[in-house]
Amino acid sequence: MAILLLTVGDFTNASYETVVGLEIHCQLLTESKAFSADSAAFGAPPNQHVDYVSLGLPGTLPVLNEKVVEYAVRLGLALNCTIEERSVMARKHYFYPDLPKGYQISQFEKPICVGGQLNLSGGRKIGVTRIHIEEDAGKSLHDQDPHQTLLDYNRCGVPLLEIVSEPDLRSGSEASEYMHKIRQLVRYLHISDGNMEEGSMRCDANVSVRLQGSSAMGTKTEIKNMNSFRHVERAIDYEVQRQTSLLTNGDEVIHETRLWDNDSGKTYSMRSKEEAHDYRYFPDPDLPPVLVTDVTKQRIFKSMPKLPDERYREYIDDYALPEYDAQILTDERSVSDYFEDTMKAFQLMNTNHSVADQAKAVSNFIMGDVLRTCRERMIQMENFPIQPNRLAQLANLRLSSTVSSSGAQSLFETMITDDRLPETIAQQNNLIQVSDRQELQPVVEDILNQNPKQVAQYFGGKESIIGFFIGQVMRQYEGAPDPKLVQTLIREELTRRAQ
């Protein structure tokens, strides 16, 4: 960023604008590490997934994992980046005890993806400066003994993509939304699980403030290694408040790296901020340039799924779903795929229901019963036991009033462990609603004849007595008559008698 051009005094009694840029690190879902054949799996005991390359032993040579390049291109295309035909791996030198080589293999001057864009809600467009490939460092453990640090090198060499935004974000909430959308994308593309609790996705935030309307950049601080949307939002909001207070009181903001303490709700200083020259970047002599041809880009592009923003618009425009439904259904690719597969099955049934009615019926089941069941039974969406074609059949039974709302709920619960057709289960369990007017009409007339006192109350203005008549009719059946039809027939008969 540019050097601060305003004097400290200029900030007294002024209003400020927040300026934030994010650096998001995503671990990739490759089987092996970025530059060696060792396993990249998470969760092994310490120092089980180590090899000569990730430990940086003399005489070893790195070999770039081809999947890492493919995943970088996939994300770059999803973010509308330019995919560079030729990019270069570099060495980034700094010493950490959990980085045994003394340098990290990364990209600097020539990254693989540049100049993209991500759209936030409300039409805000956030620039993406670059996406580059790098390897992860190990992990230092300080909780075993306060007087010693233990080192776990399992994570050394695990492949990462770093997504660097332009300083276009203007609040902690915008930064949180941006990060959420990046996580959504990497999960849709199946290139990262985005599991923030396991460290698969982490975020550094560059935060500064400046006078409203100014184009000059203020002095920034970098908040390191946040792994929660909430932490990102709170840390940025606190840091903006801290910097604003400093400038208002005539103090200076120090260019430094800070850490977020969630317990105290504050950031605190970690070290002075390094610049690019402090890392002594230079091209890695052991790795050739990364070449991505047009043929490769086209192959990867054709393999990509429909992305969440496209699906969101389709669900609103083509299926007439409310924005809330579209948001829930597109948040996870597995849920969106299940919805679309169910809709395809529904439309093959040649029902008389409109596409909008079909979509809303399916959406209601997924947002309610399906997602609830997945949470309660800890079932992954990909393994949900009710196949899309069977959910479509259930939605059709409900939409046609063949089963009642409570009957559909009971039927759904049975279908989780019973793979028979829903209509078969409904018939066996007496869940089919009686919806024949000719069958129900004489029963309605009998109930009204048997309850003249209540009929008189209705004609006297007691509208609520309708519920009594409906209940009396429903009791005449072992199954479940359609309550809407019953109510309609009762009102029609009462109107006829009033004439």
mmCIF file of C-alpha atoms in Angstrom, residues 54-386:
data_model
loop_
_atom_site.group_PDB
_atom_site.id
_atom_site.type_symbol
_atom_site.label_atom_id
_atom_site.label_comp_id
_atom_site.label_asym_id
_atom_site.label_seq_id
_atom_site.Cartn_x
_atom_site.Cartn_y
_atom_site.Cartn_z
ATOM 1 C CA SER A 54 9.138 -31.411 3.334
ATOM 2 C CA LEU A 55 11.888 -31.633 5.973
ATOM 3 C CA GLY A 56 14.299 -29.946 3.569
ATOM 4 C CA LEU A 57 17.047 -32.563 3.874
ATOM 5 C CA PRO A 58 20.132 -31.972 1.692
ATOM 6 C CA GLY A 59 20.032 -33.467 -1.799
ATOM 7 C CA THR A 60 16.233 -33.638 -2.069
ATOM 8 C CA LEU A 61 14.360 -32.005 -4.956
ATOM 9 C CA PRO A 62 10.740 -30.813 -5.023
ATOM 10 C CA VAL A 63 8.318 -31.859 -7.792
ATOM 11 C CA LEU A 64 5.122 -29.807 -8.184
ATOM 12 C CA ASN A 65 1.866 -31.717 -7.711
ATOM 13 C CA GLU A 66 -0.166 -31.370 -10.942
ATOM 14 C CA LYS A 67 -3.463 -31.285 -9.014
ATOM 15 C CA VAL A 68 -2.348 -28.116 -7.236
ATOM 16 C CA VAL A 69 -2.078 -26.332 -10.580
ATOM 17 C CA GLU A 70 -5.491 -27.622 -11.700
ATOM 18 C CA TYR A 71 -7.143 -26.476 -8.465
ATOM 19 C CA ALA A 72 -5.544 -23.033 -8.735
ATOM 20 C CA VAL A 73 -6.889 -22.654 -12.273
ATOM 21 C CA ARG A 74 -10.362 -23.773 -11.204
ATOM 22 C CA LEU A 75 -10.528 -21.123 -8.487
ATOM 23 C CA GLY A 76 -9.038 -18.504 -10.790
ATOM 24 C CA LEU A 77 -11.707 -19.154 -13.411
ATOM 25 C CA ALA A 78 -14.445 -19.036 -10.764
ATOM 26 C CA LEU A 79 -13.171 -15.604 -9.648
ATOM 27 C CA ASN A 80 -12.869 -14.279 -13.212
ATOM 28 C CA CYS A 81 -9.082 -14.066 -13.011
ATOM 29 C CA THR A 82 -6.609 -14.021 -15.858
ATOM 30 C CA ILE A 83 -4.809 -17.364 -15.841
ATOM 31 C CA GLU A 84 -1.161 -16.762 -16.607
ATOM 32 C CA GLU A 85 0.296 -19.007 -19.289
ATOM 33 C CA ARG A 86 3.639 -18.933 -17.458
ATOM 34 C CA SER A 87 4.074 -18.488 -13.715
ATOM 35 C CA VAL A 88 7.108 -18.983 -11.510
ATOM 36 C CA MET A 89 7.695 -20.653 -8.152
ATOM 37 C CA ALA A 90 9.809 -18.638 -5.719
ATOM 38 C CA ARG A 91 11.571 -19.048 -2.415
ATOM 39 C CA LYS A 92 10.320 -16.863 0.433
ATOM 40 C CA HIS A 93 13.014 -16.745 3.110
ATOM 41 C CA TYR A 94 12.273 -16.403 6.781
ATOM 42 C CA PHE A 95 13.005 -18.446 9.861
ATOM 43 C CA TYR A 96 10.353 -20.190 11.867
ATOM 44 C CA PRO A 97 11.068 -23.332 13.907
ATOM 45 C CA ASP A 98 8.193 -25.135 12.145
ATOM 46 C CA LEU A 99 9.599 -24.367 8.653
ATOM 47 C CA PRO A 100 12.623 -26.685 8.531
ATOM 48 C CA LYS A 101 13.982 -25.588 5.112
ATOM 49 C CA GLY A 102 14.330 -21.973 6.276
ATOM 50 C CA TYR A 103 12.260 -20.857 3.285
ATOM 51 C CA GLN A 104 8.768 -21.420 1.942
ATOM 52 C CA ILE A 105 8.107 -22.333 -1.685
ATOM 53 C CA SER A 106 5.576 -19.802 -2.919
ATOM 54 C CA GLN A 107 4.982 -17.409 -5.819
ATOM 55 C CA PHE A 108 5.865 -13.725 -5.880
ATOM 56 C CA GLU A 109 6.389 -11.680 -9.036
ATOM 57 C CA LYS A 110 4.607 -14.078 -11.398
ATOM 58 C CA PRO A 111 1.600 -15.756 -9.710
ATOM 59 C CA ILE A 112 -0.660 -18.182 -11.549
ATOM 60 C CA CYS A 113 -3.879 -16.059 -11.363
ATOM 61 C CA VAL A 114 -4.249 -12.260 -11.423
ATOM 62 C CA GLY A 115 -6.911 -9.591 -11.616
ATOM 63 C CA GLY A 116 -10.200 -11.228 -10.600
ATOM 64 C CA GLN A 117 -13.412 -10.137 -8.940
ATOM 65 C CA LEU A 118 -15.957 -11.391 -6.414
ATOM 66 C CA ASN A 119 -19.479 -9.961 -6.030
ATOM 67 C CA LEU A 120 -20.970 -9.325 -2.594
ATOM 68 C CA SER A 121 -24.645 -8.864 -1.792
ATOM 69 C CA GLY A 122 -26.008 -5.503 -2.851
ATOM 70 C CA GLY A 123 -23.839 -5.469 -5.971
ATOM 71 C CA ARG A 124 -20.546 -4.570 -4.253
ATOM 72 C CA LYS A 125 -17.625 -5.777 -6.395
ATOM 73 C CA ILE A 126 -14.414 -6.725 -4.601
ATOM 74 C CA GLY A 127 -11.236 -6.967 -6.656
ATOM 75 C CA VAL A 128 -8.989 -10.011 -6.408
ATOM 76 C CA THR A 129 -5.347 -9.011 -6.830
ATOM 77 C CA ARG A 130 -3.907 -12.490 -7.239
ATOM 78 C CA ILE A 131 -4.088 -16.168 -6.387
ATOM 79 C CA HIS A 132 -0.818 -17.943 -5.877
ATOM 80 C CA ILE A 133 0.409 -21.422 -4.994
ATOM 81 C CA GLU A 134 2.479 -22.098 -1.887
ATOM 82 C CA GLU A 135 3.225 -24.742 0.707
ATOM 83 C CA ASP A 136 2.193 -24.694 4.348
ATOM 84 C CA ALA A 137 4.530 -24.668 7.334
ATOM 85 C CA GLY A 138 4.400 -27.058 10.272
ATOM 86 C CA LYS A 139 2.813 -26.428 13.634
ATOM 87 C CA SER A 140 4.352 -25.318 16.935
ATOM 88 C CA LEU A 141 2.690 -26.756 20.054
ATOM 89 C CA HIS A 142 3.008 -24.772 23.267
ATOM 90 C CA ASP A 143 0.381 -26.423 25.494
ATOM 91 C CA GLN A 144 2.322 -29.537 26.568
ATOM 92 C CA ASP A 145 4.858 -27.797 28.784
ATOM 93 C CA PRO A 146 5.103 -24.033 29.404
ATOM 94 C CA HIS A 147 8.910 -24.257 29.225
ATOM 95 C CA GLN A 148 9.208 -25.960 25.843
ATOM 96 C CA THR A 149 7.823 -25.900 22.318
ATOM 97 C CA LEU A 150 7.068 -29.113 20.448
ATOM 98 C CA LEU A 151 7.099 -29.253 16.642
ATOM 99 C CA ASP A 152 4.696 -31.202 14.438
ATOM 100 C CA TYR A 153 5.889 -31.301 10.813
ATOM 101 C CA ASN A 154 2.859 -33.140 9.380
ATOM 102 C CA ARG A 155 1.585 -29.936 7.782
ATOM 103 C CA CYS A 156 4.918 -29.014 6.171
ATOM 104 C CA GLY A 157 4.470 -29.028 2.414
ATOM 105 C CA VAL A 158 0.656 -29.299 2.443
ATOM 106 C CA PRO A 159 -0.520 -27.326 -0.631
ATOM 107 C CA LEU A 160 -2.162 -23.929 -0.189
ATOM 108 C CA LEU A 161 -3.747 -21.324 -2.382
ATOM 109 C CA GLU A 162 -3.461 -17.761 -1.134
ATOM 110 C CA ILE A 163 -6.231 -15.442 -2.374
ATOM 111 C CA VAL A 164 -5.280 -11.772 -2.032
ATOM 112 C CA SER A 165 -8.020 -9.166 -2.345
ATOM 113 C CA GLU A 166 -7.749 -5.545 -3.334
ATOM 114 C CA PRO A 167 -8.245 -3.107 -0.397
ATOM 115 C CA ASP A 168 -11.899 -2.760 -1.404
ATOM 116 C CA LEU A 169 -13.631 -3.976 1.761
ATOM 117 C CA ARG A 170 -15.136 -1.308 3.992
ATOM 118 C CA SER A 171 -16.205 -3.080 7.192
ATOM 119 C CA GLY A 172 -15.776 -6.191 9.282
ATOM 120 C CA SER A 173 -19.148 -7.489 8.087
ATOM 121 C CA GLU A 174 -18.126 -7.102 4.426
ATOM 122 C CA ALA A 175 -14.881 -8.932 5.124
ATOM 123 C CA SER A 176 -16.816 -11.744 6.789
ATOM 124 C CA GLU A 177 -19.182 -12.007 3.805
ATOM 125 C CA TYR A 178 -16.253 -12.005 1.361
ATOM 126 C CA MET A 179 -14.547 -14.785 3.305
ATOM 127 C CA HIS A 180 -17.782 -16.772 3.453
ATOM 128 C CA LYS A 181 -18.161 -16.537 -0.324
ATOM 129 C CA ILE A 182 -14.561 -17.675 -0.883
ATOM 130 C CA ARG A 183 -15.221 -20.664 1.376
ATOM 131 C CA GLN A 184 -18.431 -21.378 -0.516
ATOM 132 C CA LEU A 185 -16.554 -21.327 -3.835
ATOM 133 C CA VAL A 186 -13.712 -23.640 -2.796
ATOM 134 C CA ARG A 187 -16.261 -26.123 -1.445
ATOM 135 C CA TYR A 188 -18.382 -25.934 -4.615
ATOM 136 C CA LEU A 189 -15.259 -26.586 -6.697
ATOM 137 C CA HIS A 190 -14.230 -29.483 -4.409
ATOM 138 C CA ILE A 191 -10.715 -28.080 -4.090
ATOM 139 C CA SER A 192 -10.797 -27.492 -0.308
ATOM 140 C CA ASP A 193 -13.077 -28.491 2.545
ATOM 141 C CA GLY A 194 -12.796 -24.949 3.936
ATOM 142 C CA ASN A 195 -12.845 -26.413 7.452
ATOM 143 C CA MET A 196 -11.831 -23.441 9.546
ATOM 144 C CA GLU A 197 -11.771 -25.385 12.830
ATOM 145 C CA GLU A 198 -9.045 -27.647 11.407
ATOM 146 C CA GLY A 199 -7.108 -24.733 9.911
ATOM 147 C CA SER A 200 -7.949 -25.638 6.307
ATOM 148 C CA MET A 201 -8.923 -22.012 5.776
ATOM 149 C CA ARG A 202 -7.233 -19.091 7.517
ATOM 150 C CA CYS A 203 -7.262 -15.359 7.016
ATOM 151 C CA ASP A 204 -4.922 -12.394 7.455
ATOM 152 C CA ALA A 205 -6.517 -8.942 7.352
ATOM 153 C CA ASN A 206 -4.733 -5.735 6.354
ATOM 154 C CA VAL A 207 -6.577 -2.904 8.084
ATOM 155 C CA SER A 208 -6.221 0.880 7.868
ATOM 156 C CA VAL A 209 -8.400 3.977 8.153
ATOM 157 C CA ARG A 210 -8.397 7.215 6.194
ATOM 158 C CA LEU A 211 -10.388 10.424 5.982
ATOM 159 C CA GLN A 212 -13.756 10.042 4.305
ATOM 160 C CA GLY A 213 -13.437 10.899 0.623
ATOM 161 C CA SER A 214 -9.635 10.616 0.591
ATOM 162 C CA SER A 215 -7.829 8.377 -1.890
ATOM 163 C CA ALA A 216 -4.648 8.287 0.200
ATOM 164 C CA MET A 217 -3.964 5.100 2.110
ATOM 165 C CA GLY A 218 -3.458 5.134 5.855
ATOM 166 C CA THR A 219 -0.837 3.136 7.729
ATOM 167 C CA LYS A 220 -2.001 -0.461 7.848
ATOM 168 C CA THR A 221 -1.660 -3.213 10.377
ATOM 169 C CA GLU A 222 -1.918 -6.910 9.556
ATOM 170 C CA ILE A 223 -3.984 -9.197 11.785
ATOM 171 C CA LYS A 224 -2.694 -12.761 11.400
ATOM 172 C CA ASN A 225 -4.200 -16.227 11.286
ATOM 173 C CA MET A 226 -7.912 -15.868 12.021
ATOM 174 C CA ASN A 227 -9.995 -18.988 11.427
ATOM 175 C CA SER A 228 -13.593 -17.897 12.005
ATOM 176 C CA PHE A 229 -15.955 -15.535 10.205
ATOM 177 C CA ARG A 230 -16.940 -14.027 13.540
ATOM 178 C CA HIS A 231 -13.311 -13.537 14.596
ATOM 179 C CA VAL A 232 -12.520 -11.774 11.322
ATOM 180 C CA GLU A 233 -15.442 -9.391 11.740
ATOM 181 C CA ARG A 234 -14.749 -8.620 15.398
ATOM 182 C CA ALA A 235 -10.985 -8.231 14.925
ATOM 183 C CA ILE A 236 -11.385 -5.783 12.042
ATOM 184 C CA ASP A 237 -14.011 -3.738 13.865
ATOM 185 C CA TYR A 238 -11.810 -3.552 16.957
ATOM 186 C CA GLU A 239 -8.736 -2.607 14.942
ATOM 187 C CA VAL A 240 -10.628 0.167 13.126
ATOM 188 C CA GLN A 241 -11.782 1.526 16.481
ATOM 189 C CA ARG A 242 -8.226 1.330 17.882
ATOM 190 C CA GLN A 243 -6.663 3.112 14.907
ATOM 191 C CA THR A 244 -9.388 5.766 14.842
ATOM 192 C CA SER A 245 -8.838 6.456 18.533
ATOM 193 C CA LEU A 246 -5.067 6.783 18.020
ATOM 194 C CA LEU A 247 -5.423 9.262 15.185
ATOM 195 C CA THR A 248 -8.134 11.260 16.930
ATOM 196 C CA ASN A 249 -5.847 11.645 19.953
ATOM 197 C CA GLY A 250 -2.950 12.811 17.784
ATOM 198 C CA ASP A 251 -0.987 9.531 17.930
ATOM 199 C CA GLU A 252 0.369 7.475 15.035
ATOM 200 C CA VAL A 253 -0.597 4.034 13.775
ATOM 201 C CA ILE A 254 2.433 1.723 13.716
ATOM 202 C CA HIS A 255 2.959 -0.506 10.690
ATOM 203 C CA GLU A 256 3.021 -3.903 12.412
ATOM 204 C CA THR A 257 1.673 -7.425 12.597
ATOM 205 C CA ARG A 258 -0.942 -8.044 15.305
ATOM 206 C CA LEU A 259 -2.796 -11.071 16.674
ATOM 207 C CA TRP A 260 -6.455 -11.347 17.655
ATOM 208 C CA ASP A 261 -7.369 -12.479 21.175
ATOM 209 C CA ASN A 262 -10.979 -13.606 21.108
ATOM 210 C CA ASP A 263 -11.284 -13.791 24.897
ATOM 211 C CA SER A 264 -10.384 -10.148 25.468
ATOM 212 C CA GLY A 265 -11.872 -8.965 22.168
ATOM 213 C CA LYS A 266 -8.658 -7.092 21.310
ATOM 214 C CA THR A 267 -5.702 -7.247 18.950
ATOM 215 C CA TYR A 268 -2.178 -7.083 20.334
ATOM 216 C CA SER A 269 1.218 -6.490 18.779
ATOM 217 C CA MET A 270 3.167 -9.518 17.539
ATOM 218 C CA ARG A 271 6.110 -8.024 15.601
ATOM 219 C CA SER A 272 6.997 -5.223 13.215
ATOM 220 C CA LYS A 273 5.582 -5.851 9.745
ATOM 221 C CA GLU A 274 7.891 -7.368 7.165
ATOM 222 C CA GLU A 275 8.021 -5.990 3.631
ATOM 223 C CA ALA A 276 8.556 -8.052 0.491
ATOM 224 C CA HIS A 277 12.299 -7.309 0.475
ATOM 225 C CA ASP A 278 12.597 -8.718 4.010
ATOM 226 C CA TYR A 279 11.707 -12.151 2.646
ATOM 227 C CA ARG A 280 14.463 -12.054 -0.023
ATOM 228 C CA TYR A 281 12.292 -13.620 -2.728
ATOM 229 C CA PHE A 282 13.976 -15.198 -5.727
ATOM 230 C CA PRO A 283 12.872 -17.839 -8.297
ATOM 231 C CA ASP A 284 13.286 -21.367 -6.979
ATOM 232 C CA PRO A 285 16.153 -22.918 -8.982
ATOM 233 C CA ASP A 286 14.821 -26.448 -8.388
ATOM 234 C CA LEU A 287 11.408 -25.860 -9.998
ATOM 235 C CA PRO A 288 10.689 -25.049 -13.641
ATOM 236 C CA PRO A 289 8.068 -22.442 -14.619
ATOM 237 C CA VAL A 290 4.425 -23.522 -14.391
ATOM 238 C CA LEU A 291 2.860 -23.620 -17.868
ATOM 239 C CA VAL A 292 -0.928 -23.519 -18.382
ATOM 240 C CA THR A 293 -2.019 -23.852 -22.012
ATOM 241 C CA ASP A 294 -5.337 -22.749 -23.504
ATOM 242 C CA VAL A 295 -6.215 -26.413 -23.993
ATOM 243 C CA THR A 296 -5.703 -27.040 -20.268
ATOM 244 C CA LYS A 297 -7.805 -24.008 -19.314
ATOM 245 C CA GLN A 298 -10.657 -25.134 -21.577
ATOM 246 C CA ARG A 299 -10.567 -28.672 -20.180
ATOM 247 C CA ILE A 300 -10.741 -27.382 -16.610
ATOM 248 C CA PHE A 301 -13.454 -24.854 -17.462
ATOM 249 C CA LYS A 302 -15.677 -27.556 -18.979
ATOM 250 C CA SER A 303 -15.337 -29.684 -15.831
ATOM 251 C CA MET A 304 -16.551 -26.943 -13.477
ATOM 252 C CA PRO A 305 -20.019 -27.017 -11.870
ATOM 253 C CA LYS A 306 -22.575 -24.222 -11.932
ATOM 254 C CA LEU A 307 -21.427 -21.766 -9.285
ATOM 255 C CA PRO A 308 -23.552 -20.508 -6.374
ATOM 256 C CA ASP A 309 -24.293 -17.025 -7.747
ATOM 257 C CA GLU A 310 -25.574 -18.509 -11.028
ATOM 258 C CA ARG A 311 -27.739 -21.034 -9.194
ATOM 259 C CA TYR A 312 -29.063 -18.348 -6.849
ATOM 260 C CA ARG A 313 -30.308 -16.256 -9.789
ATOM 261 C CA GLU A 314 -31.810 -19.312 -11.514
ATOM 262 C CA TYR A 315 -33.750 -20.315 -8.410
ATOM 263 C CA ILE A 316 -35.270 -16.849 -8.164
ATOM 264 C CA ASP A 317 -35.812 -16.215 -11.892
ATOM 265 C CA ASP A 318 -36.685 -19.711 -13.183
ATOM 266 C CA TYR A 319 -38.285 -21.307 -10.110
ATOM 267 C CA ALA A 320 -39.806 -18.134 -8.564
ATOM 268 C CA LEU A 321 -38.371 -19.039 -5.157
ATOM 269 C CA PRO A 322 -38.024 -16.360 -2.462
ATOM 270 C CA GLU A 323 -34.522 -14.962 -1.963
ATOM 271 C CA TYR A 324 -34.338 -16.638 1.461
ATOM 272 C CA ASP A 325 -34.977 -20.078 -0.039
ATOM 273 C CA ALA A 326 -32.452 -19.480 -2.817
ATOM 274 C CA GLN A 327 -29.820 -18.460 -0.270
ATOM 275 C CA ILE A 328 -30.313 -21.553 1.908
ATOM 276 C CA LEU A 329 -30.425 -23.940 -1.040
ATOM 277 C CA THR A 330 -27.247 -22.615 -2.681
ATOM 278 C CA ASP A 331 -25.111 -22.241 0.437
ATOM 279 C CA GLU A 332 -23.709 -25.766 0.040
ATOM 280 C CA ARG A 333 -23.223 -27.489 -3.302
ATOM 281 C CA SER A 334 -24.476 -30.835 -1.978
ATOM 282 C CA VAL A 335 -27.797 -29.251 -0.944
ATOM 283 C CA SER A 336 -28.102 -27.407 -4.250
ATOM 284 C CA ASP A 337 -27.366 -30.595 -6.216
ATOM 285 C CA TYR A 338 -30.000 -32.475 -4.210
ATOM 286 C CA PHE A 339 -32.579 -29.752 -4.893
ATOM 287 C CA GLU A 340 -31.866 -29.762 -8.629
ATOM 288 C CA ASP A 341 -31.956 -33.569 -8.862
ATOM 289 C CA THR A 342 -35.299 -33.572 -7.032
ATOM 290 C CA MET A 343 -36.700 -30.935 -9.396
ATOM 291 C CA LYS A 344 -35.596 -32.960 -12.432
ATOM 292 C CA ALA A 345 -37.371 -36.022 -11.040
ATOM 293 C CA PHE A 346 -40.486 -33.969 -10.225
ATOM 294 C CA GLN A 347 -40.723 -32.529 -13.732
ATOM 295 C CA LEU A 348 -40.453 -36.021 -15.265
ATOM 296 C CA MET A 349 -43.639 -36.996 -13.401
ATOM 297 C CA ASN A 350 -45.830 -34.843 -15.713
ATOM 298 C CA THR A 351 -47.988 -33.435 -12.930
ATOM 299 C CA ASN A 352 -50.392 -30.517 -13.372
ATOM 300 C CA HIS A 353 -48.540 -28.390 -10.827
ATOM 301 C CA SER A 354 -46.614 -25.317 -11.952
ATOM 302 C CA VAL A 355 -42.818 -25.320 -11.778
ATOM 303 C CA ALA A 356 -43.023 -22.609 -9.108
ATOM 304 C CA ASP A 357 -45.344 -24.749 -6.945
ATOM 305 C CA GLN A 358 -43.105 -27.784 -7.411
ATOM 306 C CA ALA A 359 -39.989 -25.811 -6.481
ATOM 307 C CA LYS A 360 -41.569 -24.328 -3.363
ATOM 308 C CA ALA A 361 -42.843 -27.720 -2.195
ATOM 309 C CA VAL A 362 -39.394 -29.277 -2.669
ATOM 310 C CA SER A 363 -37.692 -26.286 -1.058
ATOM 311 C CA ASN A 364 -39.946 -26.537 2.013
ATOM 312 C CA PHE A 365 -39.062 -30.199 2.517
ATOM 313 C CA ILE A 366 -35.320 -29.585 2.082
ATOM 314 C CA MET A 367 -35.087 -26.472 4.270
ATOM 315 C CA GLY A 368 -37.204 -28.075 6.961
ATOM 316 C CA ASP A 369 -37.157 -31.852 7.198
ATOM 317 C CA VAL A 370 -34.063 -32.761 5.160
ATOM 318 C CA LEU A 371 -31.598 -30.323 6.742
ATOM 319 C CA ARG A 372 -33.050 -30.938 10.208
ATOM 320 C CA THR A 373 -32.586 -34.690 9.797
ATOM 321 C CA CYS A 374 -29.010 -34.228 8.575
ATOM 322 C CA ARG A 375 -28.193 -32.148 11.651
ATOM 323 C CA GLU A 376 -29.927 -34.391 14.176
ATOM 324 C CA ARG A 377 -28.580 -37.671 12.782
ATOM 325 C CA MET A 378 -25.214 -36.245 11.694
ATOM 326 C CA ILE A 379 -25.750 -37.388 8.100
ATOM 327 C CA GLN A 380 -23.762 -35.890 5.254
ATOM 328 C CA MET A 381 -26.026 -34.538 2.510
ATOM 329 C CA GLU A 382 -24.328 -36.818 -0.012
ATOM 330 C CA ASN A 383 -25.455 -39.817 2.073
ATOM 331 C CA PHE A 384 -29.018 -38.713 2.779
ATOM 332 C CA PRO A 385 -31.156 -41.887 2.602
ATOM 333 C CA ILE A 386 -34.201 -40.441 0.778
#
